[in-house]
PDB file of C-alpha atoms in Angstrom:
ATOM      1  CA  GLN A1329       0.000   0.000   0.000  1.00 92.00           C
ATOM      2  CA  VAL A1330       1.365   3.365  -1.043  1.00 94.00           C
ATOM      3  CA  GLN A1331       1.726   5.867   1.765  1.00 96.00           C
ATOM      4  CA  LEU A1332       3.107   9.376   2.009  1.00 97.00           C
ATOM      5  CA  VAL A1333       3.053  10.706   5.547  1.00 97.00           C
ATOM      6  CA  GLU A1334       3.908  14.355   6.134  1.00 97.00           C
ATOM      7  CA  SER A1335       5.002  15.742   9.488  1.00 97.00           C
ATOM      8  CA  GLY A1336       6.625  18.827  10.949  1.00 97.00           C
ATOM      9  CA  GLY A1337       3.928  21.405  10.402  1.00 96.00           C
ATOM     10  CA  GLY A1338       2.740  23.758  13.087  1.00 97.00           C
ATOM     11  CA  LEU A1339       2.458  27.348  14.234  1.00 97.00           C
ATOM     12  CA  VAL A1340       5.499  29.577  13.823  1.00 98.00           C
ATOM     13  CA  GLN A1341       6.131  33.300  14.096  1.00 98.00           C
ATOM     14  CA  PRO A1342       7.080  35.360  11.041  1.00 98.00           C
ATOM     15  CA  GLY A1343      10.790  34.994  10.374  1.00 98.00           C
ATOM     16  CA  GLY A1344      10.883  31.555  11.936  1.00 98.00           C
ATOM     17  CA  SER A1345      11.731  28.173  10.474  1.00 98.00           C
ATOM     18  CA  LEU A1346      10.134  24.773  10.090  1.00 98.00           C
ATOM     19  CA  ARG A1347      11.275  21.522   8.516  1.00 98.00           C
ATOM     20  CA  LEU A1348       8.645  19.325   6.914  1.00 98.00           C
ATOM     21  CA  SER A1349       9.250  15.637   6.385  1.00 98.00           C
ATOM     22  CA  CYS A1350       7.479  13.175   4.121  1.00 98.00           C
ATOM     23  CA  ALA A1351       8.039   9.479   4.749  1.00 98.00           C
ATOM     24  CA  ALA A1352       7.231   7.234   1.797  1.00 97.00           C
ATOM     25  CA  SER A1353       6.401   3.545   1.644  1.00 96.00           C
ATOM     26  CA  GLY A1354       4.827   1.048  -0.711  1.00 96.00           C
ATOM     27  CA  PHE A1355       6.691   2.099  -3.861  1.00 94.00           C
ATOM     28  CA  THR A1356      10.242   2.501  -5.123  1.00 94.00           C
ATOM     29  CA  PHE A1357      10.981   5.927  -3.717  1.00 95.00           C
ATOM     30  CA  SER A1358      14.173   6.501  -5.697  1.00 95.00           C
ATOM     31  CA  SER A1359      12.268   6.090  -8.975  1.00 93.00           C
ATOM     32  CA  TYR A1360      10.059   9.098  -8.336  1.00 94.00           C
ATOM     33  CA  ALA A1361      10.598  12.807  -8.543  1.00 95.00           C
ATOM     34  CA  MET A1362       9.267  14.365  -5.364  1.00 97.00           C
ATOM     35  CA  ASN A1363       7.341  17.583  -4.971  1.00 98.00           C
ATOM     36  CA  TRP A1364       5.953  19.778  -2.258  1.00 98.00           C
ATOM     37  CA  TYR A1365       2.713  21.621  -2.963  1.00 98.00           C
ATOM     38  CA  ARG A1366       0.689  23.934  -0.777  1.00 98.00           C
ATOM     39  CA  GLN A1367      -2.898  25.072  -0.737  1.00 97.00           C
ATOM     40  CA  ASP A1368      -4.650  27.823   1.164  1.00 91.00           C
ATOM     41  CA  PRO A1369      -8.435  27.679   1.419  1.00 83.00           C
ATOM     42  CA  GLY A1370     -10.048  29.334  -1.574  1.00 85.00           C
ATOM     43  CA  LYS A1371      -6.858  29.183  -3.641  1.00 89.00           C
ATOM     44  CA  GLU A1372      -5.468  26.749  -6.170  1.00 93.00           C
ATOM     45  CA  ARG A1373      -2.876  24.211  -5.124  1.00 94.00           C
ATOM     46  CA  GLU A1374       0.583  25.661  -5.794  1.00 96.00           C
ATOM     47  CA  LEU A1375       3.774  23.770  -6.650  1.00 97.00           C
ATOM     48  CA  VAL A1376       6.377  24.951  -4.136  1.00 98.00           C
ATOM     49  CA  ALA A1377       9.441  22.806  -4.795  1.00 98.00           C
ATOM     50  CA  THR A1378      10.526  19.784  -6.764  1.00 98.00           C
ATOM     51  CA  ILE A1379      13.527  17.459  -6.657  1.00 98.00           C
ATOM     52  CA  THR A1380      14.653  14.858  -9.175  1.00 96.00           C
ATOM     53  CA  ARG A1381      14.959  11.159  -8.422  1.00 94.00           C
ATOM     54  CA  ALA A1382      18.593  11.224  -7.354  1.00 92.00           C
ATOM     55  CA  GLY A1383      18.368  14.685  -5.855  1.00 90.00           C
ATOM     56  CA  GLY A1384      20.682  16.256  -8.379  1.00 90.00           C
ATOM     57  CA  SER A1385      18.318  19.001  -9.476  1.00 96.00           C
ATOM     58  CA  THR A1386      15.775  21.145  -7.674  1.00 97.00           C
ATOM     59  CA  ASN A1387      13.310  23.848  -8.657  1.00 98.00           C
ATOM     60  CA  TYR A1388      11.325  26.336  -6.623  1.00 98.00           C
ATOM     61  CA  ALA A1389       8.408  28.669  -6.967  1.00 98.00           C
ATOM     62  CA  ASP A1390       9.546  32.269  -7.211  1.00 97.00           C
ATOM     63  CA  SER A1391       7.707  33.028  -3.982  1.00 96.00           C
ATOM     64  CA  VAL A1392       9.962  30.715  -1.937  1.00 98.00           C
ATOM     65  CA  LYS A1393      13.322  30.911  -3.737  1.00 98.00           C
ATOM     66  CA  GLY A1394      16.153  31.626  -1.354  1.00 97.00           C
ATOM     67  CA  ARG A1395      14.035  30.717   1.677  1.00 98.00           C
ATOM     68  CA  PHE A1396      12.990  27.090   1.148  1.00 98.00           C
ATOM     69  CA  THR A1397      15.179  24.079   0.411  1.00 98.00           C
ATOM     70  CA  ILE A1398      13.973  20.661  -0.745  1.00 98.00           C
ATOM     71  CA  PHE A1399      16.208  17.634  -0.228  1.00 98.00           C
ATOM     72  CA  ARG A1400      15.793  13.895  -0.016  1.00 98.00           C
ATOM     73  CA  ASP A1401      17.354  10.849   1.584  1.00 97.00           C
ATOM     74  CA  ASN A1402      16.689   7.852  -0.653  1.00 97.00           C
ATOM     75  CA  ALA A1403      18.123   5.486   1.965  1.00 97.00           C
ATOM     76  CA  LYS A1404      15.385   6.629   4.359  1.00 98.00           C
ATOM     77  CA  ASN A1405      12.641   7.026   1.715  1.00 98.00           C
ATOM     78  CA  THR A1406      12.090  10.545   2.953  1.00 98.00           C
ATOM     79  CA  VAL A1407      11.871  13.978   1.370  1.00 98.00           C
ATOM     80  CA  TYR A1408      12.199  17.184   3.341  1.00 98.00           C
ATOM     81  CA  LEU A1409      11.300  20.838   2.962  1.00 98.00           C
ATOM     82  CA  GLN A1410      13.377  23.234   5.035  1.00 98.00           C
ATOM     83  CA  MET A1411      11.498  26.506   5.332  1.00 98.00           C
ATOM     84  CA  ASN A1412      13.307  29.590   6.624  1.00 98.00           C
ATOM     85  CA  SER A1413      12.315  33.250   6.940  1.00 98.00           C
ATOM     86  CA  LEU A1414       8.676  32.252   6.972  1.00 98.00           C
ATOM     87  CA  LYS A1415       6.048  34.825   6.097  1.00 97.00           C
ATOM     88  CA  PRO A1416       2.321  34.958   6.877  1.00 95.00           C
ATOM     89  CA  GLU A1417       1.622  34.297   3.195  1.00 94.00           C
ATOM     90  CA  ASP A1418       3.342  30.916   3.550  1.00 96.00           C
ATOM     91  CA  THR A1419       0.386  29.769   5.645  1.00 96.00           C
ATOM     92  CA  ALA A1420      -1.204  26.763   3.942  1.00 97.00           C
ATOM     93  CA  VAL A1421      -1.621  23.023   4.030  1.00 97.00           C
ATOM     94  CA  TYR A1422       1.557  21.504   2.600  1.00 98.00           C
ATOM     95  CA  TYR A1423       1.318  18.298   0.592  1.00 98.00           C
ATOM     96  CA  CYS A1424       3.959  15.822  -0.424  1.00 97.00           C
ATOM     97  CA  ASN A1425       3.679  14.364  -3.937  1.00 97.00           C
ATOM     98  CA  ALA A1426       5.502  11.527  -5.676  1.00 95.00           C
ATOM     99  CA  ALA A1427       5.288  11.579  -9.446  1.00 90.00           C
ATOM    100  CA  THR A1428       6.356   9.896 -12.646  1.00 87.00           C
ATOM    101  CA  ARG A1429       4.880  10.455 -16.100  1.00 86.00           C
ATOM    102  CA  PHE A1430       2.311   7.756 -15.397  1.00 90.00           C
ATOM    103  CA  VAL A1431       1.331   7.980 -11.755  1.00 91.00           C
ATOM    104  CA  SER A1432       1.073  10.473  -8.921  1.00 93.00           C
ATOM    105  CA  TYR A1433       0.714   9.843  -5.199  1.00 95.00           C
ATOM    106  CA  TRP A1434      -0.311  12.330  -2.528  1.00 96.00           C
ATOM    107  CA  GLY A1435       0.036  12.620   1.212  1.00 95.00           C
ATOM    108  CA  GLN A1436      -2.692  13.852   3.522  1.00 96.00           C
ATOM    109  CA  GLY A1437      -1.073  17.228   4.133  1.00 96.00           C
ATOM    110  CA  THR A1438       0.318  19.087   7.113  1.00 97.00           C
ATOM    111  CA  GLN A1439      -0.809  22.529   8.256  1.00 97.00           C
ATOM    112  CA  VAL A1440       1.709  25.356   8.428  1.00 98.00           C
ATOM    113  CA  THR A1441       0.551  28.566  10.060  1.00 97.00           C
ATOM    114  CA  VAL A1442       2.777  31.638  10.174  1.00 97.00           C
ATOM    115  CA  SER A1443       1.406  34.187  12.592  1.00 96.00           C
ATOM    116  CA  SER A1444       2.457  36.390  15.475  1.00 95.00           C
TER     117      SER A1444
END
């Protein structure tokens, strides 16, 4: 059974940091590009960051460049999103996604709230 389980969300003050984790099971993790998306109520889901299968290449939304870092540990079947200098507009539910050209898996999401 495929599972993606996110953790690490919570409430943080503006300027603070959080690290999200996504533990994968039930599929060959190293064969999938991994993505982090986020969605605020009433808005479309937004692609935040992506990392290739071996971790050699990453891409970020303009809104998070220089503040967020995606990385993965294929030995632990886990992908991470390090979020620094958080802003109130980063508040959203963050979702982990595993994707190939043919299939896409999603986690249940973890809430990140940036507020003073």
